[in-house]
Coordinates of C-alpha atoms and ligand atoms in Angstrom, one line a residue:
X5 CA -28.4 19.9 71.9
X6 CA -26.9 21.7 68.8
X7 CA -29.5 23.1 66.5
X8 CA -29.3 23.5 62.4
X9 CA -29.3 27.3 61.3
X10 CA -30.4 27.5 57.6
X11 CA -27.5 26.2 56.0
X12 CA -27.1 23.2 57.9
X13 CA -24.8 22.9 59.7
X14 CA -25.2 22.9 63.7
X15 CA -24.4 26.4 65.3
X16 CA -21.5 27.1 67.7
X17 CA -23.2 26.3 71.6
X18 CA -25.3 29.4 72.7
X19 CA -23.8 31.0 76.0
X20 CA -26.6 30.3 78.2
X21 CA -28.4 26.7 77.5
X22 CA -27.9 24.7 80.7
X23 CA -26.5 21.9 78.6
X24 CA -23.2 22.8 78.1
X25 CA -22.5 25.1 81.2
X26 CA -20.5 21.9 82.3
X27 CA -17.3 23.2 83.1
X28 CA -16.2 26.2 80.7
X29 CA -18.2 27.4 78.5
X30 CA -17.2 29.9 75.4
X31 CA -19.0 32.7 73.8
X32 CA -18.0 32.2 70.0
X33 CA -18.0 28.2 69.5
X34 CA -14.3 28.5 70.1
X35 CA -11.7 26.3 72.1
X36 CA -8.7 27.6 73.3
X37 CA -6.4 28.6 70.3
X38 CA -8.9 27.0 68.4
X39 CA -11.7 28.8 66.5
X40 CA -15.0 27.8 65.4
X41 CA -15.0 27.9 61.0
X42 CA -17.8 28.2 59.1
X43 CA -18.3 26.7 55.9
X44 CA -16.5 28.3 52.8
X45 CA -19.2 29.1 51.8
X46 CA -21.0 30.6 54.6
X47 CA -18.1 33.6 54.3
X48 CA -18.5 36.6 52.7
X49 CA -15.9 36.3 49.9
X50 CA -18.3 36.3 47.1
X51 CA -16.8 39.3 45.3
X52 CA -13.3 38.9 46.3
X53 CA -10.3 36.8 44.1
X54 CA -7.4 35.9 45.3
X55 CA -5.4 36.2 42.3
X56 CA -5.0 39.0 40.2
X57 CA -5.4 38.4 36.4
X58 CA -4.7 40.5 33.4
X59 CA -8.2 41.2 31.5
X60 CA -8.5 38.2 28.5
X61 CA -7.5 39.4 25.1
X62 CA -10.2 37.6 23.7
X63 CA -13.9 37.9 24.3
X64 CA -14.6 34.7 23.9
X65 CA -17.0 35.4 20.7
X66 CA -14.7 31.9 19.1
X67 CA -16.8 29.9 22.0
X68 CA -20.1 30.4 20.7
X69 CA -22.9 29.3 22.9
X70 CA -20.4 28.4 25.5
X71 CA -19.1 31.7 26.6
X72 CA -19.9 31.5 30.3
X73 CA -23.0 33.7 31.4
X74 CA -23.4 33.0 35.2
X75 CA -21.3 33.1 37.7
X76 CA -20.1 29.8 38.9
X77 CA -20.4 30.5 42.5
X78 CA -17.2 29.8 44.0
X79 CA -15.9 31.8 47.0
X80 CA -13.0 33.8 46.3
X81 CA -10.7 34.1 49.1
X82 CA -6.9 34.9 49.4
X83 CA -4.2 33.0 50.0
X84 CA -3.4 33.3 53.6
X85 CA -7.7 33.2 54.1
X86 CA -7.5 29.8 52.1
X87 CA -4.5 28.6 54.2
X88 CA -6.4 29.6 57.5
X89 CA -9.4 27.8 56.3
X90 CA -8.2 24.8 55.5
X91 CA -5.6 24.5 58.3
X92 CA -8.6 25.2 60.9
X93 CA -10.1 22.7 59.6
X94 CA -7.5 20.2 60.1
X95 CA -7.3 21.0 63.2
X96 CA -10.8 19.6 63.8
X97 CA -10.0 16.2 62.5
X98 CA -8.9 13.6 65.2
X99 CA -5.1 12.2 63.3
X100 CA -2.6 9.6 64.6
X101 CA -0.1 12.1 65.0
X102 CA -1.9 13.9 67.2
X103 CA -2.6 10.8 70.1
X104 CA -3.9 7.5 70.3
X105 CA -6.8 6.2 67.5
X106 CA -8.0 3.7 69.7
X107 CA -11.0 2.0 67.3
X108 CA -10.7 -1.8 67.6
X109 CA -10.7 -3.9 64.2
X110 CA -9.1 -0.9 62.2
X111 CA -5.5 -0.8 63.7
X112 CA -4.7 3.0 63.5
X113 CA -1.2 2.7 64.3
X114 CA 1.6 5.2 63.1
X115 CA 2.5 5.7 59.7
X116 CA 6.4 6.1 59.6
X117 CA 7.6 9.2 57.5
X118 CA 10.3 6.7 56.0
X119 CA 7.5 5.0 53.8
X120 CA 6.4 8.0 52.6
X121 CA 9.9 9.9 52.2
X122 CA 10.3 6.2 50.0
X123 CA 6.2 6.8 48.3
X124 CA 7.6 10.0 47.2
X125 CA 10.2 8.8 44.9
X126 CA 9.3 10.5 41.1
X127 CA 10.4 6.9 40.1
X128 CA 7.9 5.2 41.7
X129 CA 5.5 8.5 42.0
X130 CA 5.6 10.2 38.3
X131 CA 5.1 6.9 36.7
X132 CA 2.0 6.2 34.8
X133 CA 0.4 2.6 34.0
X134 CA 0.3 2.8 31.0
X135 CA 3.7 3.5 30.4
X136 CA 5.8 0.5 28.2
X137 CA 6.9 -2.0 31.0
X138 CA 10.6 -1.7 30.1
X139 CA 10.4 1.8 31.8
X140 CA 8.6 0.7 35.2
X141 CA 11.1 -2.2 35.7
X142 CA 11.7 -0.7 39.6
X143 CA 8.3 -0.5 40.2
X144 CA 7.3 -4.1 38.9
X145 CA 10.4 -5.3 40.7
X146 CA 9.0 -3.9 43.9
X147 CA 5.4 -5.4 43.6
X148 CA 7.3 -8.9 42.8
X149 CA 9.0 -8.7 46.1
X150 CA 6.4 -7.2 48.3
X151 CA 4.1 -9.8 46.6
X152 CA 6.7 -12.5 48.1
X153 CA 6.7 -11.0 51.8
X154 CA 3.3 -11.0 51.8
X155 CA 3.4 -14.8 50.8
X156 CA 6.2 -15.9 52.6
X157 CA 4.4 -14.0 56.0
X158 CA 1.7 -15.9 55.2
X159 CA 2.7 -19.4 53.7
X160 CA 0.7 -19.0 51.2
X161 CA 1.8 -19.6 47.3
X162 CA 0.0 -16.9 45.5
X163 CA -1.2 -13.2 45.7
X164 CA -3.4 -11.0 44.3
X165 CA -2.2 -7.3 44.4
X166 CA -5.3 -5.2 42.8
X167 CA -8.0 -5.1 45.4
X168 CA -8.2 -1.7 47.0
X169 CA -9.0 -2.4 50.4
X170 CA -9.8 -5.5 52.8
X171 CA -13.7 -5.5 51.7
X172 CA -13.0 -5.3 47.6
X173 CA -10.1 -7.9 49.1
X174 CA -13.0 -10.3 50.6
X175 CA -14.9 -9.5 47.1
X176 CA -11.8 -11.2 45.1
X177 CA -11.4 -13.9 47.4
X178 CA -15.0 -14.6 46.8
X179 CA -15.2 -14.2 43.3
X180 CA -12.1 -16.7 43.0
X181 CA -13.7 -19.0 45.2
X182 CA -16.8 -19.1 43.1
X183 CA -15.0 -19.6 39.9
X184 CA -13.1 -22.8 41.7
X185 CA -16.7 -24.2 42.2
X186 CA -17.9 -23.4 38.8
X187 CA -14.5 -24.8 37.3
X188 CA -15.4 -28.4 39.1
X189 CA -19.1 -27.6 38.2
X190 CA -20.1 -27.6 41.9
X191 CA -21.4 -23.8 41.8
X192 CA -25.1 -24.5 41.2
X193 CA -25.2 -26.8 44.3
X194 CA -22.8 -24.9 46.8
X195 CA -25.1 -21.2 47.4
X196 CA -24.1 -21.1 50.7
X197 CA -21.4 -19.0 52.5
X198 CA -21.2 -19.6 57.0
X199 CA -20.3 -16.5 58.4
X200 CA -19.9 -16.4 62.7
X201 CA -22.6 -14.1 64.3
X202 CA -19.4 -11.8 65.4
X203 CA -17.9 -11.2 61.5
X204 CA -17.8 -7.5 60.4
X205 CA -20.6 -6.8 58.1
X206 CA -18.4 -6.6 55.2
X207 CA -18.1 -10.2 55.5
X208 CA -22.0 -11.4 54.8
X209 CA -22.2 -8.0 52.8
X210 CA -19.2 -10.0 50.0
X211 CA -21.0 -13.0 49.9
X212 CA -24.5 -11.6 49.7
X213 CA -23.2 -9.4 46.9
X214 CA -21.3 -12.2 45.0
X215 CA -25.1 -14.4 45.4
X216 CA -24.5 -16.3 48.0
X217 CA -27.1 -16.6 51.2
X218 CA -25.3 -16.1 54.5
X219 CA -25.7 -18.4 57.2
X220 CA -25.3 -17.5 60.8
X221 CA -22.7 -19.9 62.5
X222 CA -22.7 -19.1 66.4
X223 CA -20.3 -18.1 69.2
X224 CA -19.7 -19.9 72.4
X225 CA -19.7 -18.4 75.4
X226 CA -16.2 -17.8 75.2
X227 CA -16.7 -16.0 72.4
X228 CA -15.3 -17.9 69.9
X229 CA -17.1 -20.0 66.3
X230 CA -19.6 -23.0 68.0
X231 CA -17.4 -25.7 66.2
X232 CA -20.4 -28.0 66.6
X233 CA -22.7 -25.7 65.0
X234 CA -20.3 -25.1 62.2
X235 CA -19.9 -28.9 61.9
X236 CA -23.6 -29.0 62.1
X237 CA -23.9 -26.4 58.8
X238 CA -21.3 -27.6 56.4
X239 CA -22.5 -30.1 54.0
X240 CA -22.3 -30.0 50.2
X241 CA -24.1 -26.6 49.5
X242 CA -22.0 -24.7 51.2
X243 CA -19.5 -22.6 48.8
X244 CA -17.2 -21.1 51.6
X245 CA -16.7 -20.5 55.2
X246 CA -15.7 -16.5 56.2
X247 CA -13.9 -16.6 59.6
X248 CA -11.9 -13.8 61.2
X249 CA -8.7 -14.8 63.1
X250 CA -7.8 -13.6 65.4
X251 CA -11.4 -12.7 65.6
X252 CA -13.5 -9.6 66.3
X253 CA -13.8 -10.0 69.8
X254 CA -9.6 -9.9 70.1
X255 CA -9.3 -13.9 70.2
X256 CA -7.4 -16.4 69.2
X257 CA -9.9 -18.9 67.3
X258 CA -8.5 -22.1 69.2
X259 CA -9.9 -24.5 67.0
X260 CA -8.8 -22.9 63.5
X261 CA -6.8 -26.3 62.4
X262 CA -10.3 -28.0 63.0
X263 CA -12.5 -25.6 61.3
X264 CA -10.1 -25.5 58.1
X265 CA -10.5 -29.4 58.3
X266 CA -14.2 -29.8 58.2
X267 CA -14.7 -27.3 56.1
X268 CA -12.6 -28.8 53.2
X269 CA -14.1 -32.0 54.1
X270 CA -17.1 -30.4 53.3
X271 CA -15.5 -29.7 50.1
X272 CA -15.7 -25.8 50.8
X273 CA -13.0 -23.2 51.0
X274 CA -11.9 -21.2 54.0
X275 CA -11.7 -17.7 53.5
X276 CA -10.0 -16.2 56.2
X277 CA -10.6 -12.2 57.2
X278 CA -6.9 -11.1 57.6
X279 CA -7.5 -7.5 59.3
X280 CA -6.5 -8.7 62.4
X281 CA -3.3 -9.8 60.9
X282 CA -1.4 -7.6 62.7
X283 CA -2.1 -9.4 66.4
X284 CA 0.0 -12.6 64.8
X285 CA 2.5 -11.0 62.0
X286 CA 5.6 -12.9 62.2
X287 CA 4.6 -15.4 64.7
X288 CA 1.6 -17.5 62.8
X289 CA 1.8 -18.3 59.1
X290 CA -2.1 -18.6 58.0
X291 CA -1.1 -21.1 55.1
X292 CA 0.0 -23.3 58.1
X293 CA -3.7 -23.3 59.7
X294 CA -5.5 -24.3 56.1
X295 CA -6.6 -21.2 55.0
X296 CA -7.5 -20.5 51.4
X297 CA -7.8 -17.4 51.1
X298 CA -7.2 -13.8 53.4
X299 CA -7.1 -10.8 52.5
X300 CA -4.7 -8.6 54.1
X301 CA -5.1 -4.7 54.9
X302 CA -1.8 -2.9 54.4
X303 CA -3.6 -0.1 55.8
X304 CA -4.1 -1.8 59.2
X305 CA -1.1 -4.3 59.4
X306 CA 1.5 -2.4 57.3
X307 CA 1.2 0.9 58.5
X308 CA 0.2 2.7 55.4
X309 CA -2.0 5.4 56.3
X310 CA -6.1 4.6 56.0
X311 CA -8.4 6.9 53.9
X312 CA -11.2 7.9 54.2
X313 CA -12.5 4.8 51.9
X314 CA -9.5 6.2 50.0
X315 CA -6.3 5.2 49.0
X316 CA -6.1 1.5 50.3
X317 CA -4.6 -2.0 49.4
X318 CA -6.0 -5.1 50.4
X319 CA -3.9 -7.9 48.3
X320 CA -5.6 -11.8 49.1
X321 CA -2.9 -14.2 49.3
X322 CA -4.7 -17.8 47.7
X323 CA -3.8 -21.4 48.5
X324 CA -2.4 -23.9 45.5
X325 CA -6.6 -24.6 44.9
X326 CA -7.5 -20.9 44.2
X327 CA -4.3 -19.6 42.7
X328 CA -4.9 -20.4 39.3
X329 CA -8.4 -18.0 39.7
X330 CA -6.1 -15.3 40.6
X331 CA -7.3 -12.1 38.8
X332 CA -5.0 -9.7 36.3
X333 CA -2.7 -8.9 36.7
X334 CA 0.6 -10.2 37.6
X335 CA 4.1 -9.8 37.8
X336 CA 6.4 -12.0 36.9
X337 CA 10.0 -12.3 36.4
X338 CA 11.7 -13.7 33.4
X339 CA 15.5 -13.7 32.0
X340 CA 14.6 -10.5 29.9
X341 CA 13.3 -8.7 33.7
X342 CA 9.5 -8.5 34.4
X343 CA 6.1 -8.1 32.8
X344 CA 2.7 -7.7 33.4
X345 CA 0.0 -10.8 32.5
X346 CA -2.7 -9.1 31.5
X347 CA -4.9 -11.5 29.6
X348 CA -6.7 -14.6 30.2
X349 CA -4.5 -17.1 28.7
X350 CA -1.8 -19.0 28.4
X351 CA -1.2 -19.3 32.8
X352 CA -4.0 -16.8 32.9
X353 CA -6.6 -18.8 31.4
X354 CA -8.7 -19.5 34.1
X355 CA -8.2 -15.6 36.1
X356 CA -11.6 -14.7 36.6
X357 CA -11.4 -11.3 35.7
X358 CA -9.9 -8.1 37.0
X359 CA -10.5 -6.2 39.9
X360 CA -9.8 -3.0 38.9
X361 CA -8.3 -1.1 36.1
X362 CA -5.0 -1.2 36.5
X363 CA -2.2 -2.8 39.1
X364 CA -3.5 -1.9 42.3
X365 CA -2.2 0.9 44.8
X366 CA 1.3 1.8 43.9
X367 CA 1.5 4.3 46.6
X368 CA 0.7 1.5 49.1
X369 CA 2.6 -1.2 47.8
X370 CA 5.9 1.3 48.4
X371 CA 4.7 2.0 52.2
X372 CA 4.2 -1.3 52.7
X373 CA 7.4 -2.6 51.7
X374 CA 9.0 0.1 53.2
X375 CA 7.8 -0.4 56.8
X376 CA 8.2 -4.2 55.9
X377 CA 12.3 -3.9 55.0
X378 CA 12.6 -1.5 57.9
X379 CA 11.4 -3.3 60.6
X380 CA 13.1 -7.1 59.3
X381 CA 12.0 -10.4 60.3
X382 CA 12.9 -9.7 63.9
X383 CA 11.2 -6.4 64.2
X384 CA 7.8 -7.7 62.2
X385 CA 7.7 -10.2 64.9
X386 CA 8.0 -7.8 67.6
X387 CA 5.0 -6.3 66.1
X388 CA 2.6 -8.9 67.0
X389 CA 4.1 -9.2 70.3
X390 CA 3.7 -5.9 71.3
X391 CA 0.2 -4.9 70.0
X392 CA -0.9 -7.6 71.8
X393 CA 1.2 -7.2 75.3
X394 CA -0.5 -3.4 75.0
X395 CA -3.8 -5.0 74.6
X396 CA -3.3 -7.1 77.1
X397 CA -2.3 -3.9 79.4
X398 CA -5.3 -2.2 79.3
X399 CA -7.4 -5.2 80.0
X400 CA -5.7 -5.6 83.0
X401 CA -5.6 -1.9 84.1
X402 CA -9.2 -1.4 83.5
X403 CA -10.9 -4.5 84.7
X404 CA -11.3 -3.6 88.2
X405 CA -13.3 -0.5 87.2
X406 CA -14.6 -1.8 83.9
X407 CA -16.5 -4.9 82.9
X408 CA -14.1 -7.1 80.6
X409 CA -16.5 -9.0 78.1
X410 CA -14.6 -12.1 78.2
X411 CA -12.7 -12.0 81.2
X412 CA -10.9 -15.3 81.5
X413 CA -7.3 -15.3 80.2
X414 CA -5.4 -13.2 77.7
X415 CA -6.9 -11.1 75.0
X416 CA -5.0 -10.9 71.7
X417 CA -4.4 -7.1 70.2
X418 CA -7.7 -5.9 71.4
X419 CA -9.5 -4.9 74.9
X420 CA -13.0 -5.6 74.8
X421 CA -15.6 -4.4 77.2
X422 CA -19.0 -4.8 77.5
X423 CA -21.9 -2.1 79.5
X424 CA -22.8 -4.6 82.2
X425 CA -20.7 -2.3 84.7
X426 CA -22.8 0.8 83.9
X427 CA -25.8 -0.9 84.6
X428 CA -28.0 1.4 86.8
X429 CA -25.9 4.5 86.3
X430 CA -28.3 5.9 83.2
X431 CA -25.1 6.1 81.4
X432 CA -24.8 4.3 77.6
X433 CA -21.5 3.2 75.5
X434 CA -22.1 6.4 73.6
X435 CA -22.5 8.5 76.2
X436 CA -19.1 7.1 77.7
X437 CA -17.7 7.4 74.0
X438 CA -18.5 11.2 73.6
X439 CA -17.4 11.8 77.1
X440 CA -13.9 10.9 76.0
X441 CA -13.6 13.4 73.4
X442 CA -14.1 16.1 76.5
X443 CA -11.0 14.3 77.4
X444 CA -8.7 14.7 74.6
X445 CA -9.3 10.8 73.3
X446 CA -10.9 9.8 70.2
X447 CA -13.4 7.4 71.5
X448 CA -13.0 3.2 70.8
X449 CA -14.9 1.1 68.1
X450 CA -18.5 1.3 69.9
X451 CA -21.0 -1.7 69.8
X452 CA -19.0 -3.8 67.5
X453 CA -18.9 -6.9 67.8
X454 CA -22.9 -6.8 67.6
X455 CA -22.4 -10.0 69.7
X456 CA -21.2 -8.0 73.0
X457 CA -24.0 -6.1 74.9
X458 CA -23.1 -2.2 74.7
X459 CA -19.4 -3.0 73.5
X460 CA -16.7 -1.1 73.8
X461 CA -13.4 -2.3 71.7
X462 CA -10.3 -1.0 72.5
X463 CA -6.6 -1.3 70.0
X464 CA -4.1 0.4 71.2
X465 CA -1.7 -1.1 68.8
X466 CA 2.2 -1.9 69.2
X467 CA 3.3 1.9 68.9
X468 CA 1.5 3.5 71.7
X469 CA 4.1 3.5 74.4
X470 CA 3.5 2.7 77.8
X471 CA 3.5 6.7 78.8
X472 CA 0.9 7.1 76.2
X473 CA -1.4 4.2 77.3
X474 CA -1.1 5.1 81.1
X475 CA -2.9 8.8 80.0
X476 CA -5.5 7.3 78.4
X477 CA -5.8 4.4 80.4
X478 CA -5.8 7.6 83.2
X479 CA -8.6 9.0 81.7
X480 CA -10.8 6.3 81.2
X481 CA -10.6 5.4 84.9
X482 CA -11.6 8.8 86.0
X483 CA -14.6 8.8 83.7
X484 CA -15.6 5.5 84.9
X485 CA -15.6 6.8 88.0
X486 CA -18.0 9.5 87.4
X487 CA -20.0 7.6 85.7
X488 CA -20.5 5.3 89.0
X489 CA -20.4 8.7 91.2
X490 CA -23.7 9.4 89.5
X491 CA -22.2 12.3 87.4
X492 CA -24.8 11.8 84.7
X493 CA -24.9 15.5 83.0
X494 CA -21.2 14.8 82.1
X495 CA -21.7 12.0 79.9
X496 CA -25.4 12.9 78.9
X497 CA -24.6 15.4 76.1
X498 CA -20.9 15.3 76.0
X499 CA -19.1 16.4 73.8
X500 CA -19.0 19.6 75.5
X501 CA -15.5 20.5 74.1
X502 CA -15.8 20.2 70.7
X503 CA -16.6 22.4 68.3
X504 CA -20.2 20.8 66.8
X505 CA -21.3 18.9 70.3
X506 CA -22.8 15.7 70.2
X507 CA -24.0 15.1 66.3
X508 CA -27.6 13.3 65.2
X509 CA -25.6 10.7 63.6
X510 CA -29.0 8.5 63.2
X511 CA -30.2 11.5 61.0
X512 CA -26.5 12.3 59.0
X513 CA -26.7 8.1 58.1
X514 CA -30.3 8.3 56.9
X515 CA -30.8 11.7 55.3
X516 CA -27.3 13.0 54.5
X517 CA -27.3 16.5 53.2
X518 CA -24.0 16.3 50.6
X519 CA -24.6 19.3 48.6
X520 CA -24.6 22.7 50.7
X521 CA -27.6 25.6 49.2
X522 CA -27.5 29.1 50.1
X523 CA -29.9 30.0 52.3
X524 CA -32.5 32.6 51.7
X525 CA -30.3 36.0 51.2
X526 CA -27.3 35.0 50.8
X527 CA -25.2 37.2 47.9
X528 CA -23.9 34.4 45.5
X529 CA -23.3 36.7 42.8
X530 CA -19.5 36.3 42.7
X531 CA -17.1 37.6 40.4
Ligands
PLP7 C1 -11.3 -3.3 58.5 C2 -12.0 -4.6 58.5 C3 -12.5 -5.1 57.2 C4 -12.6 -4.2 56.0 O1 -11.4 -3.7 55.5 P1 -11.4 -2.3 54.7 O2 -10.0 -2.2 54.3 O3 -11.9 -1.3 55.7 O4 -12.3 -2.5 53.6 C5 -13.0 -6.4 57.2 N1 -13.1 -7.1 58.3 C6 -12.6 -6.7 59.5 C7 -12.6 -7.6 60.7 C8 -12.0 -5.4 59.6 O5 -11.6 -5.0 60.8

């Protein structure tokens, strides 16, 4: 195992430990072209700058008890030692331009360089939102009509633009579907949100955080919601159902039509998590099955790249019952062009609030549309049909060797596996996962959905093609035959090949170190 050296950070692989003599080791940490970088901080650029700056004229005597007295400690470097840096460093992180991002429930498919040739437009990048509206007409004009894809894909009558991702999406669905309650003075009675054992955590995470207690609904043993046990859990205290369809284990929920019926029977709301939108774009309208309300991730279903809890958009379309809960603000179009609503009245009276600031993610919205005009009807369609067919590929081509978690019929966009077929081999999910890294593959989602014993969920989405998904498909058949051949010290402290090894991620998630101090020594005293 890597160890920390006093800054940190885990050093480059010693030559000699046993543990990594699989195959080829290195002396320096490095990997082919690629080198092992230390921190920029861990150089020795202390008393270097990079620019070169004509003395101040003033001494700074009209600052007072400001005038600077310590130095600031930042390393100075030059410009092609800064461009190296950083570029090494990019070169570490795993991107969907390099190959395929195969995490299940986050649809990492490729970002076309149209949408952000079209993000990059000073009239829709330089604009500021607080600018009058008459000089962001364009840009209004282009949230009205994404706003009205996203409802026609949907069949749904209203959307909400401003949440930044899917979970601040689930929080406005939420937070709309509490104020419907507390308009019909039903909220003191109706505490309770139904969430299925398989639901990402952000699900029972939203409703916890809006007050609500969270109550388990179980799976069957086809791993989809236990309609009975639903049935058996909706009454008059619940507020809202959270269901995912398709759902987290990469199936269609067969019964949705049903469990949107006894639910509003119930007199609750259906709140529908949309990430997996992408599996039926095109094809299924969610309005159609009696959702309320869904967020969707334009992140995962249109294409616009995902940050790193960065720059996201998760617009909830709403049924006619929620709409008028809607939060500011909107756009609407009127003979004089469009405008914002901002406040709460007039058709705003009963928003309950804002979600953010300002409009939501203008960069996004752009994307979005873009990949949305660009692919047409026909080709949004095709989407669906594809990321599922490619699913539906590798379930096939890996059953034999892996153990498919629900093996009877087709999967939707997602191949999910569970660790029954490395019983007795010694050999866990993880130890699989890291193993693929040695490979060149950026390991699937791992042990989500908690419902599947060691699982392993696989997404290759629609634009992986069929070359692409026979060389990892390739590779994770060769693994899994090591694995049964007993080659244990493969998988047991993989990753081998890249540049940290295998992380403590148990200690990173409960002690993170965020701020880097120099160790003992180490010359700070920079220019
Ligand atoms: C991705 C995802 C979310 C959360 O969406 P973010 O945009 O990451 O906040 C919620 N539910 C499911 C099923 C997801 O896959």
């Amino acid at each position: 195992m890597s160890t920390m050296n006093t800054v940190g950070r885990p050093t480059a692989p010693a030559p000699s430990t046993p543990d990594h003599d699989y195959k080829h080791p290195t002396l320096t940490g490095g990997r082919g072209l690629l080198q092992d970088e230390p921190l920029i901080f861990e150089g020795d650029g202390w008393f270097k700058t990079g620019v070169d700056l004509a003395e101040p004229k003033s001494d700074g005597g009209d600052l007072g008890d400001l005038v600077r007295r310590d130095p600031i400690g930042l390393p100075g470097l030059s410009e092609p030692e800064a461009m190296r840096h950083y570029v090494r460093l990019s070169q570490k992180n795993h991107a969907i331009d390099l190959a395929l991002y195969p995490l299940g429930s986050c649809t990492m498919k490729h970002n076309p360089r149209l949408n952000e040739k079209m993000a990059r437009l000073p009239g829709f990048s330089d604009i500021h939102p607080l600018q009058p509206v008459s000089t962001v007409q364009g840009a209004l004009e282009l949230m009205d009509t994404l706003a009205h894809w996203l409802k026609t894909l949907t069949g749904m009558p209203a959307v909400a633009m401003s949440p930044k991702a899917g979970a601040h999406g689930e929080l406005c669905g939420l937070m709309a579907i509490r104020a419907a309650h507390e308009a019909s003075g039903e909220h003191l009675k109706r505490r309770k949100v139904l969430v299925p054992t398989s639901a990402h955590g952000t699900n029972p995470a939203t409703a916890a955080f809006v007050g609500y207690t969270v109550v388990e609904v179980a799976q069957t043993d086809d791993g989809r919601v236990d309609v009975a046990d639903l049935a058996s859990k909706l009454g008059d205290d619940v507020a809202a159902i959270m269901v995912t369809n398709p759902n987290t284990c990469g199936l269609f929920e067969r019964d949705i039509i049903e469990i949107a019926r006894l639910t509003h029977e119930a007199g609750a709301y259906f709140y529908c998590d949309g990430a997996n939108f992408n599996a039926i774009v095109g094809r299924v309208r969610p309005g159609d099955l009696g959702v309320d309300a869904m967020h969707i991730n334009l992140h995962k279903t249109f294409s616009t790249p995902h940050g790193g809890g960065g720059p996201g958009a998760g617009p909830v379309v709403l049924s006619e019952a929620l709409a008028p809960f809607a939060p500011a603000p909107w756009v609407v179009a009127d003979g004089d062009g469009f405008k914002l609503i901002e406040r709460g009245e007039d058709e705003a009276a009963q928003a309950f609030g804002r979600m953010c600031a300002f409009n939501g993610q203008m960069g996004m919205f752009v994307r979005a549309l873009s990949y949305m005009m660009s692919h047409g009807s026909d080709g949004l369609r095709q989407v669906a049909e594809d990321a599922v067919l490619n699913a539906n590929y590798i379930k096939a081509r890996l059953s034999d060797v892996m153990s498919a978690a629900f093996p009877d019929g087709p999967c939707m966009h997602e191949a999910l596996f569970d660790d029954e077929w490395l019983k007795g081999t010694e050999i866990t999910t993880l130890d699989f996962a890291k193993a693929m890294i040695d490979e060149g593959f950026h390991p699937m989602t791992m042990y989500f959905p908690l419902v599947v014993h060691g699982a392993m969920l696989i997404e290759p989405t629609e634009t992986e093609s069929k070359a692409e998904l026979d060389r990892f498909i390739n590779a994770l058949r060769l693994l899994a035959q090591a694995a049964k051949a007993g080659e244990v010290d493969r998988f047991k402290n993989a990753p081998f090949h890249a540049p940290l090894r295998r992380l403590d991620e148990t200690r990173a998630a409960r002690s993170p170190r965020l701020r880097w101090s120099a160790p003992e020594g180490h010359n700070m005293a920079a220019e």
